Coordinates of N, CA and C in Angstrom, one line a residue:
K24 N 25.6 16.6 12.3 CA 26.3 17.9 12.4 C 26.5 18.6 11.1
H25 N 26.9 17.7 10.1 CA 27.1 18.3 8.8 C 25.9 18.9 8.2
N26 N 24.8 18.2 8.3 CA 23.5 18.6 7.7 C 23.0 19.9 8.4
L27 N 23.2 20.0 9.7 CA 22.7 21.1 10.4 C 23.5 22.4 10.0
T28 N 24.8 22.2 9.8 CA 25.7 23.3 9.3 C 25.4 23.6 7.9
L29 N 25.3 22.6 7.1 CA 25.0 22.8 5.6 C 23.7 23.6 5.4
N30 N 22.7 23.3 6.2 CA 21.4 24.0 6.1 C 21.2 25.2 7.0
H31 N 22.2 25.6 7.7 CA 22.2 26.8 8.6 C 21.1 26.7 9.6
I32 N 21.0 25.5 10.2 CA 19.9 25.2 11.2 C 20.5 25.5 12.6
G33 N 19.9 26.4 13.3 CA 20.4 26.8 14.6 C 19.5 26.5 15.8
N34 N 18.3 26.0 15.5 CA 17.3 25.8 16.5 C 17.2 24.3 16.9
V35 N 18.3 23.5 16.7 CA 18.3 22.1 17.0 C 19.4 21.8 18.0
E36 N 19.0 21.1 19.0 CA 20.0 20.7 20.0 C 20.4 19.2 19.7
L37 N 21.7 19.0 19.3 CA 22.1 17.7 19.0 C 22.6 17.0 20.2
I38 N 22.0 15.8 20.5 CA 22.4 15.0 21.7 C 23.1 13.8 21.1
E39 N 24.3 13.6 21.3 CA 25.1 12.5 20.8 C 25.1 11.3 21.7
Q40 N 23.9 10.8 21.9 CA 23.6 9.6 22.7 C 22.5 8.9 22.1
P41 N 22.6 7.5 22.0 CA 21.4 6.8 21.5 C 20.3 6.8 22.5
A42 N 19.1 6.9 22.0 CA 17.9 6.9 22.8 C 17.6 5.4 23.1
W43 N 17.1 5.1 24.3 CA 16.8 3.7 24.7 C 15.8 3.7 25.8
C44 N 15.4 2.6 26.3 CA 14.4 2.4 27.3 C 14.9 2.8 28.7
R45 N 16.2 2.8 28.9 CA 16.8 3.2 30.2 C 18.2 3.8 30.0
E46 N 18.6 4.5 31.0 CA 20.0 5.1 30.9 C 21.0 4.0 31.3
E47 N 21.8 3.6 30.3 CA 22.8 2.5 30.5 C 23.8 2.5 29.4
E48 N 24.9 1.8 29.6 CA 25.8 1.7 28.5 C 25.3 0.6 27.5
V49 N 25.3 1.0 26.2 CA 24.8 0.1 25.2 C 25.9 -0.1 24.1
T50 N 25.8 -1.1 23.3 CA 26.7 -1.2 22.1 C 25.9 -0.7 20.9
F51 N 26.4 0.3 20.3 CA 25.8 0.9 19.1 C 26.6 0.5 17.9
Y52 N 26.0 0.0 16.9 CA 26.7 -0.6 15.7 C 26.6 0.4 14.5
L53 N 27.7 0.7 13.9 CA 27.7 1.4 12.7 C 27.5 0.5 11.5
N54 N 26.7 0.9 10.6 CA 26.4 0.0 9.5 C 27.3 0.4 8.3
S55 N 28.1 -0.5 7.8 CA 29.0 -0.3 6.7 C 28.3 -0.5 5.3
D56 N 27.1 -1.0 5.3 CA 26.3 -1.2 4.1 C 25.3 -0.1 3.9
S57 N 24.7 -0.1 2.7 CA 23.7 1.0 2.5 C 22.3 0.4 2.7
S58 N 22.1 -0.6 3.5 CA 20.8 -1.2 3.7 C 20.0 -0.6 4.8
G59 N 20.5 0.4 5.4 CA 19.8 1.0 6.6 C 20.8 1.8 7.4
G60 N 20.3 2.2 8.5 CA 21.1 3.1 9.4 C 21.9 2.3 10.4
N61 N 22.6 3.1 11.3 CA 23.2 2.5 12.4 C 22.2 2.0 13.4
A62 N 22.5 1.1 14.3 CA 21.5 0.5 15.1 C 22.0 0.0 16.4
L63 N 21.1 -0.3 17.3 CA 21.4 -0.9 18.6 C 21.5 -2.5 18.5
F64 N 21.5 -3.0 17.3 CA 21.7 -4.4 17.0 C 22.8 -4.4 15.9
D65 N 23.5 -5.5 15.8 CA 24.5 -5.7 14.8 C 23.9 -5.8 13.4
P66 N 24.2 -4.9 12.5 CA 23.7 -4.9 11.1 C 24.2 -6.2 10.4
A67 N 25.3 -6.8 10.9 CA 25.8 -8.0 10.3 C 24.7 -9.1 10.4
N68 N 23.7 -9.0 11.3 CA 22.7 -10.0 11.4 C 21.8 -10.1 10.2
W69 N 21.8 -9.0 9.4 CA 21.0 -9.0 8.1 C 21.9 -9.6 7.0
E70 N 21.5 -10.7 6.4 CA 22.4 -11.5 5.6 C 23.0 -10.8 4.4
A71 N 22.3 -9.7 3.9 CA 22.8 -9.0 2.8 C 23.9 -8.0 3.2
N72 N 24.1 -7.8 4.4 CA 25.1 -6.7 4.9 C 26.5 -7.3 5.0
V73 N 27.1 -7.6 3.8 CA 28.4 -8.3 3.7 C 29.5 -7.4 4.2
K74 N 29.4 -6.1 4.0 CA 30.5 -5.1 4.5 C 30.5 -5.1 6.1
S75 N 29.3 -5.1 6.6 CA 29.2 -5.1 8.1 C 29.6 -6.4 8.7
Q76 N 29.4 -7.5 8.0 CA 29.8 -8.8 8.4 C 31.3 -8.9 8.4
A77 N 32.0 -8.3 7.4 CA 33.4 -8.4 7.2 C 34.1 -7.4 8.2
H78 N 33.5 -6.3 8.4 CA 34.1 -5.2 9.2 C 33.1 -4.7 10.3
P79 N 32.8 -5.4 11.3 CA 31.9 -4.9 12.4 C 32.4 -3.6 13.0
Q80 N 31.5 -2.7 13.3 CA 31.9 -1.5 14.0 C 31.1 -1.2 15.2
P81 N 31.3 -2.0 16.3 CA 30.6 -1.7 17.5 C 31.2 -0.6 18.3
V82 N 30.4 0.3 18.9 CA 30.9 1.4 19.7 C 30.1 1.4 21.0
K83 N 30.8 1.4 22.1 CA 30.1 1.5 23.4 C 29.7 3.0 23.6
M84 N 28.4 3.2 24.0 CA 27.9 4.5 24.2 C 27.0 4.5 25.4
Q85 N 26.8 5.7 26.0 CA 25.9 5.8 27.1 C 24.5 6.2 26.6
A86 N 23.5 5.4 26.7 CA 22.2 5.7 26.2 C 21.4 6.6 27.2
T87 N 20.5 7.2 26.7 CA 19.6 8.1 27.5 C 18.1 7.7 27.1
T88 N 17.2 8.3 27.8 CA 15.8 8.1 27.4 C 15.1 9.5 27.0
L89 N 14.0 9.4 26.3 CA 13.3 10.6 26.0 C 12.8 11.3 27.3
D90 N 12.4 10.5 28.3 CA 12.0 11.1 29.5 C 13.1 11.9 30.2
L91 N 14.3 11.4 30.2 CA 15.4 12.1 30.8 C 15.8 13.4 30.0
L92 N 15.5 13.4 28.8 CA 15.8 14.7 28.0 C 14.9 15.8 28.4
N93 N 13.8 15.5 29.1 CA 12.9 16.5 29.6 C 12.3 17.4 28.6
V94 N 11.8 16.8 27.5 CA 11.2 17.5 26.4 C 9.8 17.9 26.9
K95 N 9.4 19.2 26.6 CA 8.1 19.7 27.0 C 7.2 19.9 25.8
H96 N 5.9 19.4 25.9 CA 4.9 19.6 25.0 C 5.2 19.3 23.5
P97 N 5.7 18.1 23.2 CA 6.0 17.9 21.8 C 4.7 17.6 21.0
R98 N 4.6 18.1 19.8 CA 3.4 17.8 19.0 C 3.5 16.6 18.1
L99 N 4.8 16.3 17.8 CA 5.1 15.2 17.0 C 6.4 14.5 17.4
I100 N 6.4 13.2 17.5 CA 7.6 12.4 17.7 C 7.7 11.5 16.5
K101 N 8.9 11.5 15.9 CA 9.2 10.7 14.8 C 10.4 9.8 15.2
I102 N 10.2 8.5 15.1 CA 11.3 7.6 15.5 C 11.5 6.6 14.3
D103 N 12.7 6.6 13.8 CA 13.2 5.7 12.8 C 14.6 5.2 13.2
T104 N 14.6 4.1 14.0 CA 15.8 3.6 14.6 C 16.1 2.2 14.3
E105 N 15.7 1.7 13.2 CA 16.0 0.3 12.7 C 15.6 -0.8 13.7
G106 N 14.5 -0.6 14.4 CA 13.9 -1.6 15.3 C 13.9 -1.3 16.8
A107 N 14.5 -0.2 17.2 CA 14.5 0.2 18.6 C 13.3 1.0 19.0
E108 N 12.4 1.2 18.1 CA 11.2 2.1 18.3 C 10.5 1.8 19.6
Q109 N 10.1 0.6 19.9 CA 9.3 0.3 21.1 C 10.2 0.6 22.3
K110 N 11.4 0.1 22.3 CA 12.3 0.4 23.5 C 12.5 1.8 23.8
I111 N 12.6 2.6 22.7 CA 12.7 4.1 22.9 C 11.4 4.7 23.5
L112 N 10.3 4.2 23.0 CA 9.0 4.7 23.6 C 8.8 4.2 25.0
E113 N 9.3 3.0 25.4 CA 9.3 2.6 26.8 C 10.0 3.5 27.7
G114 N 11.0 4.2 27.1 CA 11.8 5.2 27.9 C 11.1 6.6 27.8
A115 N 9.9 6.7 27.3 CA 9.2 7.9 27.1 C 7.8 7.9 27.8
Q116 N 7.6 7.0 28.7 CA 6.3 6.8 29.3 C 5.8 8.0 30.0
L117 N 6.6 8.7 30.7 CA 6.2 9.9 31.4 C 5.9 11.0 30.4
L118 N 6.6 11.1 29.3 CA 6.3 12.1 28.3 C 5.0 11.8 27.6
L119 N 4.8 10.5 27.3 CA 3.5 10.1 26.7 C 2.3 10.3 27.6
R120 N 2.5 10.0 28.9 CA 1.4 10.2 29.8 C 1.1 11.6 30.1
T121 N 2.2 12.4 30.3 CA 2.0 13.8 30.7 C 1.6 14.7 29.6
Y122 N 2.3 14.6 28.5 CA 2.1 15.6 27.4 C 1.2 15.1 26.3
R123 N 1.1 13.8 26.2 CA 0.2 13.1 25.2 C 0.4 13.7 23.8
P124 N 1.6 13.6 23.2 CA 1.8 14.1 21.9 C 0.7 13.6 20.9
P125 N 0.1 14.5 20.1 CA -1.0 14.0 19.3 C -0.6 13.1 18.1
Y126 N 0.7 13.2 17.8 CA 1.2 12.4 16.7 C 2.6 11.7 17.0
V127 N 2.6 10.4 16.9 CA 3.9 9.6 17.1 C 4.0 8.8 15.8
V128 N 5.0 9.0 15.1 CA 5.3 8.2 13.8 C 6.5 7.3 14.1
T129 N 6.3 6.1 13.8 CA 7.5 5.1 13.9 C 7.6 4.3 12.7
E130 N 8.8 3.8 12.5 CA 9.1 2.9 11.5 C 8.7 1.5 12.0
I131 N 8.1 0.7 11.2 CA 7.9 -0.7 11.5 C 8.9 -1.5 10.7
N132 N 9.9 -2.0 11.3 CA 11.0 -2.8 10.7 C 11.0 -4.2 11.4
P133 N 10.3 -5.1 10.8 CA 10.1 -6.4 11.4 C 11.4 -7.1 11.9
H134 N 12.4 -7.0 11.0 CA 13.7 -7.6 11.4 C 14.4 -6.9 12.6
G135 N 14.4 -5.6 12.5 CA 15.0 -4.8 13.6 C 14.2 -4.9 14.9
L136 N 12.9 -4.8 14.8 CA 12.1 -5.0 16.1 C 12.4 -6.3 16.7
A137 N 12.6 -7.4 15.9 CA 12.8 -8.7 16.5 C 14.2 -8.7 17.2
Q138 N 15.1 -7.9 16.8 CA 16.4 -7.9 17.4 C 16.3 -7.3 18.8
S139 N 15.3 -6.5 19.1 CA 15.0 -5.9 20.4 C 14.0 -6.7 21.2
G140 N 13.6 -7.9 20.7 CA 12.7 -8.7 21.4 C 11.2 -8.2 21.3
C141 N 11.0 -7.4 20.2 CA 9.6 -6.8 20.0 C 9.1 -7.2 18.6
D142 N 7.9 -6.8 18.3 CA 7.3 -6.9 17.0 C 6.3 -5.9 16.8
E143 N 5.7 -5.9 15.7 CA 4.6 -4.9 15.4 C 3.5 -4.9 16.4
M144 N 3.1 -6.1 16.8 CA 1.9 -6.2 17.7 C 2.3 -5.7 19.1
T145 N 3.5 -6.0 19.6 CA 3.9 -5.6 21.0 C 4.0 -4.0 21.0
L146 N 4.5 -3.5 19.9 CA 4.6 -2.0 19.8 C 3.2 -1.4 19.8
R147 N 2.3 -1.9 19.0 CA 1.0 -1.4 19.0 C 0.3 -1.6 20.3
K148 N 0.5 -2.7 21.0 CA -0.1 -2.9 22.3 C 0.4 -1.9 23.3
F149 N 1.7 -1.7 23.3 CA 2.4 -0.7 24.2 C 1.7 0.7 24.0
M150 N 1.6 1.1 22.7 CA 1.1 2.4 22.5 C -0.4 2.5 22.8
G151 N -1.1 1.4 22.7 CA -2.5 1.3 23.1 C -2.8 1.6 24.5
Q152 N -1.8 1.3 25.4 CA -1.9 1.6 26.8 C -2.1 3.1 27.1
F153 N -1.6 3.9 26.1 CA -1.7 5.4 26.3 C -2.8 6.0 25.4
G154 N -3.7 5.1 24.9 CA -4.8 5.6 24.1 C -4.6 5.8 22.6
Y155 N -3.4 5.3 22.1 CA -3.1 5.5 20.7 C -3.6 4.4 19.9
D156 N -4.1 4.7 18.7 CA -4.5 3.8 17.7 C -3.4 3.9 16.6
A157 N -3.3 2.8 15.8 CA -2.3 2.8 14.7 C -3.0 3.1 13.4
F158 N -2.4 3.9 12.6 CA -2.9 4.3 11.3 C -1.8 4.1 10.2
A159 N -2.2 3.5 9.1 CA -1.2 3.2 8.0 C -1.0 4.6 7.3
L160 N 0.3 4.8 7.1 CA 0.7 6.0 6.3 C 1.0 5.5 4.9
H161 N 0.4 6.1 3.9 CA 0.5 5.7 2.5 C 1.5 6.5 1.7
A162 N 2.3 5.8 0.9 CA 3.3 6.5 0.1 C 2.7 7.4 -0.9
N163 N 1.4 7.2 -1.3 CA 0.8 8.1 -2.3 C 0.2 9.4 -1.7
G164 N 0.4 9.6 -0.4 CA -0.1 10.8 0.3 C -1.6 10.7 0.7
A165 N -2.2 9.5 0.5 CA -3.6 9.4 0.9 C -3.8 9.6 2.5
I166 N -5.0 9.9 2.9 CA -5.2 10.1 4.3 C -4.9 8.8 5.1
P167 N -4.2 8.9 6.2 CA -3.9 7.7 7.0 C -5.2 6.9 7.3
S168 N -5.1 5.6 7.3 CA -6.2 4.8 7.5 C -6.0 3.9 8.8
L169 N -7.1 3.8 9.6 CA -7.0 3.1 10.8 C -6.7 1.6 10.6
I170 N -5.8 1.1 11.4 CA -5.5 -0.3 11.3 C -6.2 -1.0 12.5
P171 N -7.2 -1.9 12.2 CA -7.9 -2.6 13.3 C -6.9 -3.2 14.3
H172 N -7.3 -3.3 15.6 CA -6.4 -3.8 16.6 C -5.9 -5.2 16.4
D173 N -6.7 -6.0 15.8 CA -6.2 -7.4 15.6 C -5.7 -7.7 14.2
T174 N -5.4 -6.7 13.5 CA -4.9 -6.8 12.1 C -3.4 -6.6 12.1
R175 N -2.7 -7.5 11.5 CA -1.2 -7.3 11.3 C -1.0 -6.5 10.1
I176 N -0.1 -5.6 10.1 CA 0.4 -4.8 9.0 C 1.3 -5.7 8.1
H177 N 2.1 -6.5 8.8 CA 3.1 -7.4 8.2 C 2.7 -8.8 8.6
P178 N 2.3 -9.6 7.7 CA 2.1 -11.0 8.0 C 3.4 -11.6 8.4
K179 N 3.4 -12.7 9.2 CA 4.6 -13.4 9.6 C 5.5 -13.6 8.4
G180 N 6.8 -13.3 8.6 CA 7.7 -13.6 7.5 C 7.9 -12.4 6.5
D181 N 7.0 -11.4 6.6 CA 7.0 -10.2 5.7 C 8.0 -9.3 6.3
L182 N 9.1 -8.9 5.6 CA 10.2 -8.1 6.2 C 10.2 -6.7 5.6
H183 N 9.2 -6.3 4.8 CA 9.2 -4.9 4.3 C 9.0 -3.9 5.4
I184 N 9.5 -2.8 5.2 CA 9.5 -1.7 6.2 C 8.5 -0.7 5.9
S185 N 7.7 -0.2 6.9 CA 6.7 0.8 6.7 C 6.7 1.8 7.8
N186 N 5.9 2.8 7.7 CA 5.8 3.8 8.7 C 4.3 3.8 9.2
V187 N 4.2 4.0 10.5 CA 2.9 4.0 11.1 C 2.7 5.2 12.0
L188 N 1.5 5.8 11.9 CA 1.2 6.9 12.7 C 0.4 6.4 13.9
F189 N 0.8 6.8 15.1 CA 0.0 6.5 16.3 C -0.6 7.9 16.7
S190 N -2.0 7.8 16.8 CA -2.7 9.0 17.2 C -4.0 8.4 17.8
D191 N -5.0 9.3 18.1 CA -6.3 8.8 18.6 C -7.4 9.3 17.6
I192 N -8.5 8.6 17.7 CA -9.6 9.0 16.9 C -10.4 10.1 17.7
P193 N -10.5 11.3 17.1 CA -11.2 12.4 17.8 C -12.6 12.1 18.0
N194 N -13.2 12.4 19.1 CA -14.6 12.2 19.4 C -15.5 13.3 18.7

């Protein structure tokens, strides 16, 4: 709200509900540390989050799905939710099937994805059902590069966070 007001942005509808795979009550955790954002998993699970461990801040909220928001013809979906990316996209299957946004960008946060029972490969397999391939986004601004289906971006145990573009290869 503060940033929308600060930047005089009036064409944004703020929905104060966490996105999820289904409409239900969830526990949303506020992160007291500077190691990442708020999440649908307890940030105290990350060993370096000593403030969150000392002062947990769970909040019960009613989650919604992207399908229930009834978004029409998006060109880009960007999801950076500390590991809930696959679950949120599971709640957007109608949107993905009907409107087939050409670009979906998600964060790949191995630790966060594991908290939701997912990983990089389950997310990529899920998006593959809709015809999306994964492309590496490079910090230096280079053209995104295709990640082969059987190639892991993050080897087991690698916890660095990256962003991936899901799109298709034009014919």
